[in-house]
Amino acid sequence: MISELFTAQVLLGILTSGIRLATPYLYAGIGETFGQRSGVLNLGVEGQMLVGAFAAFYVARKTGNLWLGVLAALLVGALMGLAMAFISITLRAKQGISGIGFFLFGLGLSDLLFQTLLGSVQTVSGFRPLAIPLLSKIPVLGEVFFNQNLLVYGAYLLVPIAAFVMDKTTFGLKVRAVGENPEAADSLGVNVSLVRYITVTLGGMLSGLAGASLSIALLNVFQQNLTSGLGFIAVALVYFGGWRPWGVLAGALLFSMVNALQLWVQVLGLPIPSEFAVMMPYVLTIVALVVAVQRVRPPTALTKPFIREG
Amino acid sequence: MRKLTRIASVVLLVAILTSACGGGGGSSGDQPFRIAVVTPSAKNDLAFSQSIYESLLKVQQAMGGPEKLEFVISENMFVVDDAGAAIRDYASQGYDLVIGHGSQYGGVLQEIAPDFPKTSFAHGTTVDTFVDKGITNVFAYEARSEQGGYVNGVMAGALTKSNVIGVVGPIETGDAKLYVDGFVAGAKSQNPNAQVNVNWIGSFSDVALASEAAQTHVKAGADVMAGTAQMVVGAIGVAKENNALWFGTQASQTSLAPDVVVANQIYDWSGVITEIIDLIGKGTLGGQAFQITLANKGLYIEYNTAYSLPDEVKDLADATVDAIVTGAISVAP
């Protein structure tokens, strides 16, 4: 019976689903990675995603232009990020609780706007799958990897770019320095607050984009609480990924692939209760986390506001 | 100065935190009947919460408008503790009837109802009125959703060409389980060769996972799909994209995909609400359980007029409804 899982159709189905499911985690998780590497924990990702998802959906529906929707998501994400930065960096509020505040704010705001501006669940014609010439013709794998929509490609392109910026550029070095030892960075002339403002705002923009990837590319619908906890999973994946973009990719794919697998387990009618099936991605991720976390250490200054002495 | 900004930020934060929670308001005056409802999701969720909202509008219209029946609704009370606070609040504001639209509110109602013996409460879907616990002011209501599920299933079995049907459900319990069980039984009775794949995604709100579950069904060959609860909007989008037929339940989902929605089982609670209002007028504040069924028209099948359903399938569905009403077909779990 288990052998049914290992047919080409099922394995390809799992890959395709997993790649799609991982998309919002990648945007939000990589944005959060930048924030955390600079020392700011933003638990408001979910709220930023919701507001971004609504903004993208609303603008795309009103203008008929999906790119304006993407722009709107980036913009409101940036505003939410800036507000979070102001509260956690300038006002030095406790990051955990203010992040939760932003989550609730985003949840309430997106629902309020949805109820007043749209008033009912509607659909939008979102980004269509776009076959990449030549690559999509590769037998079997072409369909899986190179026949997705643009926002899915964008998420996977973001991983190497983010890794490069973090590890190989001056800006990335500053981000890491500010997150490890802000006093030392400050004494060397790095503007700690500015770097953190940039990373948190960038995180907001990417969270907004994560929301847009749901509302105008993968689901093409908006409903209150559309993200339903995906933003918190993205934050968890940052820890899982050891604060590295490639690690976030590995975590997002593991979680999503196992989730896709459990969908097939149920569709094929394998004798596993659905309650156990839906637990699989969480259990496996926790196990992998326990194994992996031994080797990595969080940024030293994570959640610690920077106060210049003297 | 710094202290001031700190205080300001705390105030702001509190404002942000509280802005997310809705409050209810009531008014007194010319004595209209006053109902307060707490729902787990939005009143326009195209599913369970929408069904009670539309039923209340219908009763209000039948009674003669807001002067005769006044109602308020607190949506998105998925957190039972918040719902409990709202229910207590409404009860103390003197509403005649406070409805907790979800069986998960049973626990808090059981605590609150004895404190307000002059207020009537109702909740569903459940049969539990707590009379056995000495509580006499709680009504219960439930939907025999397996009945319309069976009818939808019969149509699905007749319409599938690939003989694969996919179902997306939330959690295998209560009303959702009734509907899906009925649907599967109906499909199998009509088309024994059909394979009905059921996917429980473990959530009432995860639209992304519901969408992916539907993708999985399509990959597995399904050309007809069904689902229940508010997260199925994700699955309907997939049905639309892949030109798979869709059967809805709880409220009309036709607007999301007019080309592929065949029919919806609609929940109409207005009969139950009217009956409860009558009982309260006569001094009975609880202790009775109600059902909506195909027979009492609390459940009915709404066909999508934009979809050209073959006449013989429509006749088949009508015959199935009649058979369930007369008892010729028993779909009880």
mmCIF file of C-alpha atoms in Angstrom, chain B:
data_model
loop_
_atom_site.group_PDB
_atom_site.id
_atom_site.type_symbol
_atom_site.label_atom_id
_atom_site.label_comp_id
_atom_site.label_asym_id
_atom_site.label_seq_id
_atom_site.Cartn_x
_atom_site.Cartn_y
_atom_site.Cartn_z
ATOM 1 C CA MET B 1 10.848 63.369 27.916
ATOM 2 C CA ARG B 2 11.985 59.822 27.407
ATOM 3 C CA LYS B 3 9.551 58.671 30.049
ATOM 4 C CA LEU B 4 6.810 60.497 28.190
ATOM 5 C CA THR B 5 7.561 58.741 24.911
ATOM 6 C CA ARG B 6 7.588 55.434 26.745
ATOM 7 C CA ILE B 7 4.198 56.086 28.222
ATOM 8 C CA ALA B 8 2.978 57.212 24.809
ATOM 9 C CA SER B 9 4.214 54.007 23.223
ATOM 10 C CA VAL B 10 2.518 51.890 25.868
ATOM 11 C CA VAL B 11 -0.735 53.778 25.298
ATOM 12 C CA LEU B 12 -0.359 53.283 21.553
ATOM 13 C CA LEU B 13 0.293 49.609 22.034
ATOM 14 C CA VAL B 14 -2.739 49.169 24.233
ATOM 15 C CA ALA B 15 -4.791 50.999 21.631
ATOM 16 C CA ILE B 16 -3.447 48.704 18.940
ATOM 17 C CA LEU B 17 -4.110 45.616 21.010
ATOM 18 C CA THR B 18 -7.649 46.559 21.883
ATOM 19 C CA SER B 19 -8.539 47.779 18.400
ATOM 20 C CA ALA B 20 -8.398 44.190 17.214
ATOM 21 C CA CYS B 21 -11.187 43.129 19.504
ATOM 22 C CA GLY B 22 -14.691 44.066 18.554
ATOM 23 C CA GLY B 23 -17.242 45.254 21.052
ATOM 24 C CA GLY B 24 -20.980 44.977 21.034
ATOM 25 C CA GLY B 25 -23.503 47.665 21.603
ATOM 26 C CA GLY B 26 -27.089 47.524 22.636
ATOM 27 C CA SER B 27 -29.855 49.988 23.061
ATOM 28 C CA SER B 28 -33.135 50.143 24.816
ATOM 29 C CA GLY B 29 -36.272 51.804 23.600
ATOM 30 C CA ASP B 30 -39.462 50.667 21.975
ATOM 31 C CA GLN B 31 -38.971 47.065 22.984
ATOM 32 C CA PRO B 32 -38.004 45.285 19.790
ATOM 33 C CA PHE B 33 -36.890 41.682 20.254
ATOM 34 C CA ARG B 34 -33.134 41.822 20.675
ATOM 35 C CA ILE B 35 -30.728 39.107 19.551
ATOM 36 C CA ALA B 36 -26.954 39.030 19.881
ATOM 37 C CA VAL B 37 -24.873 36.503 17.965
ATOM 38 C CA VAL B 38 -21.274 35.424 18.349
ATOM 39 C CA THR B 39 -19.764 33.733 15.290
ATOM 40 C CA PRO B 40 -16.415 31.993 14.886
ATOM 41 C CA SER B 41 -15.631 33.542 11.491
ATOM 42 C CA ALA B 42 -16.760 36.497 9.376
ATOM 43 C CA LYS B 43 -20.435 36.998 8.609
ATOM 44 C CA ASN B 44 -19.552 36.908 4.921
ATOM 45 C CA ASP B 45 -17.438 33.736 5.028
ATOM 46 C CA LEU B 46 -19.593 32.039 2.367
ATOM 47 C CA ALA B 47 -20.052 29.294 4.923
ATOM 48 C CA PHE B 48 -21.224 28.660 8.478
ATOM 49 C CA SER B 49 -21.222 32.184 9.912
ATOM 50 C CA GLN B 50 -22.842 33.626 6.814
ATOM 51 C CA SER B 51 -25.690 31.135 7.178
ATOM 52 C CA ILE B 52 -26.781 32.498 10.578
ATOM 53 C CA TYR B 53 -26.328 36.107 9.463
ATOM 54 C CA GLU B 54 -28.511 35.682 6.388
ATOM 55 C CA SER B 55 -31.096 33.750 8.397
ATOM 56 C CA LEU B 56 -31.302 36.612 10.911
ATOM 57 C CA LEU B 57 -31.775 39.128 8.109
ATOM 58 C CA LYS B 58 -34.571 36.974 6.766
ATOM 59 C CA VAL B 59 -36.322 36.739 10.141
ATOM 60 C CA GLN B 60 -35.878 40.468 10.648
ATOM 61 C CA GLN B 61 -37.531 41.184 7.325
ATOM 62 C CA ALA B 62 -40.371 38.778 8.038
ATOM 63 C CA MET B 63 -41.007 40.381 11.427
ATOM 64 C CA GLY B 64 -41.130 43.892 10.023
ATOM 65 C CA GLY B 65 -37.640 45.327 10.137
ATOM 66 C CA PRO B 66 -35.271 46.584 12.831
ATOM 67 C CA GLU B 67 -38.127 48.136 14.822
ATOM 68 C CA LYS B 68 -39.395 44.644 15.562
ATOM 69 C CA LEU B 69 -36.177 42.652 15.618
ATOM 70 C CA GLU B 70 -32.825 44.120 16.447
ATOM 71 C CA PHE B 71 -29.676 42.085 16.187
ATOM 72 C CA VAL B 72 -25.962 42.557 16.632
ATOM 73 C CA ILE B 73 -23.224 40.212 15.611
ATOM 74 C CA SER B 74 -19.675 39.725 16.945
ATOM 75 C CA GLU B 75 -17.676 38.057 14.229
ATOM 76 C CA ASN B 76 -14.367 36.223 14.223
ATOM 77 C CA MET B 77 -14.714 34.972 17.788
ATOM 78 C CA PHE B 78 -12.614 31.945 17.076
ATOM 79 C CA VAL B 79 -11.033 32.225 20.533
ATOM 80 C CA VAL B 80 -13.612 30.712 22.857
ATOM 81 C CA ASP B 81 -12.537 32.844 25.835
ATOM 82 C CA ASP B 82 -13.146 36.048 23.878
ATOM 83 C CA ALA B 83 -16.495 34.681 22.788
ATOM 84 C CA GLY B 84 -17.334 33.922 26.410
ATOM 85 C CA ALA B 85 -16.591 37.523 27.405
ATOM 86 C CA ALA B 86 -18.783 38.806 24.564
ATOM 87 C CA ILE B 87 -21.615 36.430 25.470
ATOM 88 C CA ARG B 88 -21.531 37.520 29.101
ATOM 89 C CA ASP B 89 -21.427 41.136 27.978
ATOM 90 C CA TYR B 90 -24.471 40.740 25.742
ATOM 91 C CA ALA B 91 -26.390 38.882 28.439
ATOM 92 C CA SER B 92 -25.740 41.638 30.951
ATOM 93 C CA GLN B 93 -26.875 44.227 28.405
ATOM 94 C CA GLY B 94 -30.301 42.625 28.467
ATOM 95 C CA TYR B 95 -30.512 40.941 25.094
ATOM 96 C CA ASP B 96 -33.498 38.597 24.895
ATOM 97 C CA LEU B 97 -31.569 35.887 23.067
ATOM 98 C CA VAL B 98 -27.812 35.363 22.882
ATOM 99 C CA ILE B 99 -26.617 32.878 20.280
ATOM 100 C CA GLY B 100 -23.210 31.231 20.309
ATOM 101 C CA HIS B 101 -23.001 30.010 16.728
ATOM 102 C CA GLY B 102 -20.666 27.085 17.207
ATOM 103 C CA SER B 103 -20.636 23.933 19.321
ATOM 104 C CA GLN B 104 -17.302 25.054 20.781
ATOM 105 C CA TYR B 105 -19.167 27.721 22.778
ATOM 106 C CA GLY B 106 -21.083 25.079 24.754
ATOM 107 C CA GLY B 107 -18.645 25.132 27.655
ATOM 108 C CA VAL B 108 -18.846 28.878 28.234
ATOM 109 C CA LEU B 109 -22.642 28.913 27.780
ATOM 110 C CA GLN B 110 -22.959 26.261 30.428
ATOM 111 C CA GLU B 111 -21.081 28.557 32.810
ATOM 112 C CA ILE B 112 -22.794 31.804 31.851
ATOM 113 C CA ALA B 113 -26.429 30.747 31.367
ATOM 114 C CA PRO B 114 -27.176 30.038 35.067
ATOM 115 C CA ASP B 115 -26.012 33.592 35.933
ATOM 116 C CA PHE B 116 -28.668 35.115 33.665
ATOM 117 C CA PRO B 117 -31.824 33.079 34.279
ATOM 118 C CA LYS B 118 -34.037 35.614 32.481
ATOM 119 C CA THR B 119 -31.973 35.551 29.296
ATOM 120 C CA SER B 120 -32.351 32.865 26.692
ATOM 121 C CA PHE B 121 -29.283 31.361 25.029
ATOM 122 C CA ALA B 122 -28.847 29.142 22.005
ATOM 123 C CA HIS B 123 -25.942 27.327 20.417
ATOM 124 C CA GLY B 124 -25.206 24.907 17.663
ATOM 125 C CA THR B 125 -24.557 22.727 15.970
ATOM 126 C CA THR B 126 -25.223 20.352 18.815
ATOM 127 C CA VAL B 127 -28.109 18.621 20.549
ATOM 128 C CA ASP B 128 -26.887 19.491 24.042
ATOM 129 C CA THR B 129 -29.215 21.899 25.905
ATOM 130 C CA PHE B 130 -27.695 21.109 29.336
ATOM 131 C CA VAL B 131 -31.163 20.306 30.696
ATOM 132 C CA ASP B 132 -29.611 17.240 32.302
ATOM 133 C CA LYS B 133 -27.352 19.637 34.216
ATOM 134 C CA GLY B 134 -30.331 21.608 35.493
ATOM 135 C CA ILE B 135 -29.929 24.487 33.056
ATOM 136 C CA THR B 136 -33.251 25.501 31.510
ATOM 137 C CA ASN B 137 -32.425 28.565 29.416
ATOM 138 C CA VAL B 138 -30.277 27.114 26.617
ATOM 139 C CA PHE B 139 -31.623 26.001 23.230
ATOM 140 C CA ALA B 140 -29.600 23.834 20.875
ATOM 141 C CA TYR B 141 -29.758 23.501 17.137
ATOM 142 C CA GLU B 142 -28.099 21.324 14.541
ATOM 143 C CA ALA B 143 -28.049 20.819 10.796
ATOM 144 C CA ARG B 144 -28.607 17.382 9.348
ATOM 145 C CA SER B 145 -26.030 18.309 6.764
ATOM 146 C CA GLU B 146 -25.554 14.688 5.697
ATOM 147 C CA GLN B 147 -28.927 14.959 3.910
ATOM 148 C CA GLY B 148 -27.913 17.646 1.435
ATOM 149 C CA GLY B 149 -24.469 16.074 1.384
ATOM 150 C CA TYR B 150 -26.058 12.874 0.124
ATOM 151 C CA VAL B 151 -27.977 14.768 -2.595
ATOM 152 C CA ASN B 152 -24.826 16.592 -3.686
ATOM 153 C CA GLY B 153 -22.987 13.277 -3.684
ATOM 154 C CA VAL B 154 -25.591 11.656 -5.921
ATOM 155 C CA MET B 155 -25.187 14.478 -8.447
ATOM 156 C CA ALA B 156 -21.398 14.267 -8.201
ATOM 157 C CA GLY B 157 -21.522 10.524 -8.826
ATOM 158 C CA ALA B 158 -23.691 11.092 -11.886
ATOM 159 C CA LEU B 159 -21.560 13.905 -13.292
ATOM 160 C CA THR B 160 -18.033 12.556 -12.862
ATOM 161 C CA LYS B 161 -16.442 11.309 -16.061
ATOM 162 C CA SER B 162 -13.102 10.313 -14.570
ATOM 163 C CA ASN B 163 -14.821 8.463 -11.722
ATOM 164 C CA VAL B 164 -12.602 10.279 -9.248
ATOM 165 C CA ILE B 165 -14.188 12.752 -6.821
ATOM 166 C CA GLY B 166 -12.221 14.865 -4.337
ATOM 167 C CA VAL B 167 -13.456 16.231 -1.012
ATOM 168 C CA VAL B 168 -11.701 18.864 1.131
ATOM 169 C CA GLY B 169 -12.787 18.951 4.759
ATOM 170 C CA PRO B 170 -11.533 20.819 7.853
ATOM 171 C CA ILE B 171 -11.414 18.525 10.892
ATOM 172 C CA GLU B 172 -13.130 15.154 10.967
ATOM 173 C CA THR B 173 -15.843 16.101 13.431
ATOM 174 C CA GLY B 174 -19.376 17.433 13.894
ATOM 175 C CA ASP B 175 -21.202 19.053 11.072
ATOM 176 C CA ALA B 176 -18.301 18.720 8.607
ATOM 177 C CA LYS B 177 -18.029 14.989 9.177
ATOM 178 C CA LEU B 178 -21.807 14.581 8.753
ATOM 179 C CA TYR B 179 -21.721 16.419 5.446
ATOM 180 C CA VAL B 180 -18.738 14.558 4.060
ATOM 181 C CA ASP B 181 -20.058 11.156 5.162
ATOM 182 C CA GLY B 182 -23.377 11.942 3.478
ATOM 183 C CA PHE B 183 -21.618 13.135 0.335
ATOM 184 C CA VAL B 184 -19.467 10.020 0.070
ATOM 185 C CA ALA B 185 -22.475 7.744 0.654
ATOM 186 C CA GLY B 186 -24.496 9.579 -2.003
ATOM 187 C CA ALA B 187 -21.703 9.433 -4.571
ATOM 188 C CA LYS B 188 -21.112 5.735 -3.956
ATOM 189 C CA SER B 189 -24.808 4.871 -4.163
ATOM 190 C CA GLN B 190 -25.143 6.598 -7.516
ATOM 191 C CA ASN B 191 -21.854 5.456 -8.949
ATOM 192 C CA PRO B 192 -20.306 2.410 -7.280
ATOM 193 C CA ASN B 193 -17.292 2.701 -9.569
ATOM 194 C CA ALA B 194 -16.470 6.198 -8.376
ATOM 195 C CA GLN B 195 -13.536 6.630 -6.086
ATOM 196 C CA VAL B 196 -14.133 9.374 -3.520
ATOM 197 C CA ASN B 197 -10.914 10.751 -2.038
ATOM 198 C CA VAL B 198 -11.355 12.689 1.185
ATOM 199 C CA ASN B 199 -8.779 15.073 2.559
ATOM 200 C CA TRP B 200 -9.063 16.489 6.092
ATOM 201 C CA ILE B 201 -6.634 19.382 6.309
ATOM 202 C CA GLY B 202 -6.823 19.864 10.073
ATOM 203 C CA SER B 203 -7.893 23.509 9.960
ATOM 204 C CA PHE B 204 -10.984 25.644 9.418
ATOM 205 C CA SER B 205 -8.960 28.628 8.249
ATOM 206 C CA ASP B 206 -5.898 27.460 6.290
ATOM 207 C CA VAL B 207 -6.892 28.603 2.801
ATOM 208 C CA ALA B 208 -3.458 27.795 1.347
ATOM 209 C CA LEU B 209 -3.559 24.186 2.495
ATOM 210 C CA ALA B 210 -7.166 23.781 1.302
ATOM 211 C CA SER B 211 -6.038 25.031 -2.088
ATOM 212 C CA GLU B 212 -3.144 22.593 -2.190
ATOM 213 C CA ALA B 213 -5.421 19.732 -1.093
ATOM 214 C CA ALA B 214 -7.635 20.530 -4.082
ATOM 215 C CA GLN B 215 -4.563 20.579 -6.345
ATOM 216 C CA THR B 216 -3.747 17.133 -5.025
ATOM 217 C CA HIS B 217 -7.233 15.898 -5.871
ATOM 218 C CA VAL B 218 -6.918 17.280 -9.402
ATOM 219 C CA LYS B 219 -3.538 15.573 -9.809
ATOM 220 C CA ALA B 220 -5.138 12.351 -8.620
ATOM 221 C CA GLY B 221 -7.663 12.662 -11.419
ATOM 222 C CA ALA B 222 -10.690 14.283 -9.770
ATOM 223 C CA ASP B 223 -13.055 16.146 -12.096
ATOM 224 C CA VAL B 224 -15.671 16.835 -9.417
ATOM 225 C CA MET B 225 -14.926 18.274 -5.972
ATOM 226 C CA ALA B 226 -16.728 19.282 -2.828
ATOM 227 C CA GLY B 227 -15.768 20.707 0.526
ATOM 228 C CA THR B 228 -17.024 22.246 3.710
ATOM 229 C CA ALA B 229 -16.084 25.142 6.067
ATOM 230 C CA GLN B 230 -14.781 28.611 5.377
ATOM 231 C CA MET B 231 -11.277 27.693 4.174
ATOM 232 C CA VAL B 232 -12.654 25.993 1.048
ATOM 233 C CA VAL B 233 -12.520 29.276 -0.879
ATOM 234 C CA GLY B 234 -8.959 28.186 -1.670
ATOM 235 C CA ALA B 235 -10.190 24.899 -3.082
ATOM 236 C CA ILE B 236 -12.919 26.544 -5.158
ATOM 237 C CA GLY B 237 -10.259 28.643 -6.910
ATOM 238 C CA VAL B 238 -8.455 25.440 -7.896
ATOM 239 C CA ALA B 239 -11.698 23.892 -9.151
ATOM 240 C CA LYS B 240 -12.276 26.968 -11.278
ATOM 241 C CA GLU B 241 -8.779 26.958 -12.767
ATOM 242 C CA ASN B 242 -8.913 23.281 -13.627
ATOM 243 C CA ASN B 243 -12.505 23.284 -14.778
ATOM 244 C CA ALA B 244 -13.512 20.753 -12.148
ATOM 245 C CA LEU B 245 -17.088 20.851 -10.900
ATOM 246 C CA TRP B 246 -17.742 22.075 -7.371
ATOM 247 C CA PHE B 247 -20.470 21.348 -4.803
ATOM 248 C CA GLY B 248 -20.865 23.812 -1.935
ATOM 249 C CA THR B 249 -22.498 23.678 1.449
ATOM 250 C CA GLN B 250 -23.600 25.967 4.299
ATOM 251 C CA ALA B 251 -24.008 29.062 2.105
ATOM 252 C CA SER B 252 -24.004 29.757 -1.614
ATOM 253 C CA GLN B 253 -20.489 29.642 -3.036
ATOM 254 C CA THR B 254 -21.633 30.198 -6.610
ATOM 255 C CA SER B 255 -20.296 33.763 -6.796
ATOM 256 C CA LEU B 256 -16.696 32.548 -6.523
ATOM 257 C CA ALA B 257 -16.808 30.284 -9.569
ATOM 258 C CA PRO B 258 -20.067 30.637 -11.527
ATOM 259 C CA ASP B 259 -18.817 28.349 -14.291
ATOM 260 C CA VAL B 260 -18.111 25.284 -12.190
ATOM 261 C CA VAL B 261 -20.352 25.424 -9.120
ATOM 262 C CA VAL B 262 -23.184 22.935 -9.701
ATOM 263 C CA ALA B 263 -25.217 23.317 -6.523
ATOM 264 C CA ASN B 264 -25.001 24.339 -2.885
ATOM 265 C CA GLN B 265 -26.691 22.955 0.186
ATOM 266 C CA ILE B 266 -27.977 26.072 1.971
ATOM 267 C CA TYR B 267 -28.473 26.291 5.743
ATOM 268 C CA ASP B 268 -31.531 28.359 6.546
ATOM 269 C CA TRP B 269 -31.856 28.812 10.304
ATOM 270 C CA SER B 270 -34.764 31.262 10.055
ATOM 271 C CA GLY B 271 -37.353 28.622 10.978
ATOM 272 C CA VAL B 272 -35.404 27.684 14.099
ATOM 273 C CA ILE B 273 -34.895 31.325 15.091
ATOM 274 C CA THR B 274 -38.595 32.116 14.609
ATOM 275 C CA GLU B 275 -39.571 29.113 16.684
ATOM 276 C CA ILE B 276 -37.190 30.111 19.475
ATOM 277 C CA ILE B 277 -38.543 33.690 19.456
ATOM 278 C CA ASP B 278 -42.103 32.298 19.741
ATOM 279 C CA LEU B 279 -41.112 30.028 22.618
ATOM 280 C CA ILE B 280 -39.422 32.885 24.468
ATOM 281 C CA GLY B 281 -42.627 34.934 23.998
ATOM 282 C CA LYS B 282 -44.497 32.119 25.714
ATOM 283 C CA GLY B 283 -42.023 31.992 28.556
ATOM 284 C CA THR B 284 -39.920 28.993 27.514
ATOM 285 C CA LEU B 285 -36.288 30.068 27.589
ATOM 286 C CA GLY B 286 -34.526 26.864 26.655
ATOM 287 C CA GLY B 287 -34.357 23.141 27.019
ATOM 288 C CA GLN B 288 -35.286 22.242 23.463
ATOM 289 C CA ALA B 289 -33.160 21.079 20.564
ATOM 290 C CA PHE B 290 -33.938 21.847 16.936
ATOM 291 C CA GLN B 291 -32.825 20.420 13.635
ATOM 292 C CA ILE B 292 -32.810 21.840 10.158
ATOM 293 C CA THR B 293 -33.529 19.152 7.581
ATOM 294 C CA LEU B 294 -34.572 18.828 3.977
ATOM 295 C CA ALA B 295 -38.067 18.013 5.243
ATOM 296 C CA ASN B 296 -38.528 21.225 7.231
ATOM 297 C CA LYS B 297 -36.833 23.280 4.492
ATOM 298 C CA GLY B 298 -34.111 24.448 6.846
ATOM 299 C CA LEU B 299 -31.845 22.719 4.381
ATOM 300 C CA TYR B 300 -32.351 23.089 0.680
ATOM 301 C CA ILE B 301 -30.393 22.609 -2.511
ATOM 302 C CA GLU B 302 -29.756 25.774 -4.466
ATOM 303 C CA TYR B 303 -28.821 25.128 -8.084
ATOM 304 C CA ASN B 304 -26.479 27.447 -9.936
ATOM 305 C CA THR B 305 -28.571 28.699 -12.843
ATOM 306 C CA ALA B 306 -25.435 29.647 -14.778
ATOM 307 C CA TYR B 307 -24.383 26.008 -14.890
ATOM 308 C CA SER B 308 -26.348 23.859 -17.325
ATOM 309 C CA LEU B 309 -27.091 20.813 -15.246
ATOM 310 C CA PRO B 310 -28.430 17.957 -17.414
ATOM 311 C CA ASP B 311 -32.163 17.486 -16.804
ATOM 312 C CA GLU B 312 -31.808 13.839 -15.860
ATOM 313 C CA VAL B 313 -29.300 14.727 -13.110
ATOM 314 C CA LYS B 314 -31.571 17.479 -11.806
ATOM 315 C CA ASP B 315 -34.477 15.005 -11.762
ATOM 316 C CA LEU B 316 -32.284 12.506 -9.977
ATOM 317 C CA ALA B 317 -31.412 15.100 -7.328
ATOM 318 C CA ASP B 318 -35.043 16.105 -6.851
ATOM 319 C CA ALA B 319 -36.049 12.452 -6.533
ATOM 320 C CA THR B 320 -33.285 11.964 -3.940
ATOM 321 C CA VAL B 321 -34.514 14.947 -1.925
ATOM 322 C CA ASP B 322 -38.052 13.507 -1.984
ATOM 323 C CA ALA B 323 -36.798 10.075 -0.972
ATOM 324 C CA ILE B 324 -34.910 11.528 1.994
ATOM 325 C CA VAL B 325 -37.936 13.600 3.042
ATOM 326 C CA THR B 326 -40.275 10.606 2.895
ATOM 327 C CA GLY B 327 -37.733 8.388 4.578
ATOM 328 C CA ALA B 328 -37.331 6.053 1.602
ATOM 329 C CA ILE B 329 -33.619 6.776 1.772
ATOM 330 C CA SER B 330 -32.087 6.884 5.220
ATOM 331 C CA VAL B 331 -28.858 8.825 5.434
ATOM 332 C CA ALA B 332 -28.633 9.037 9.211
ATOM 333 C CA PRO B 333 -25.098 8.354 10.363
#
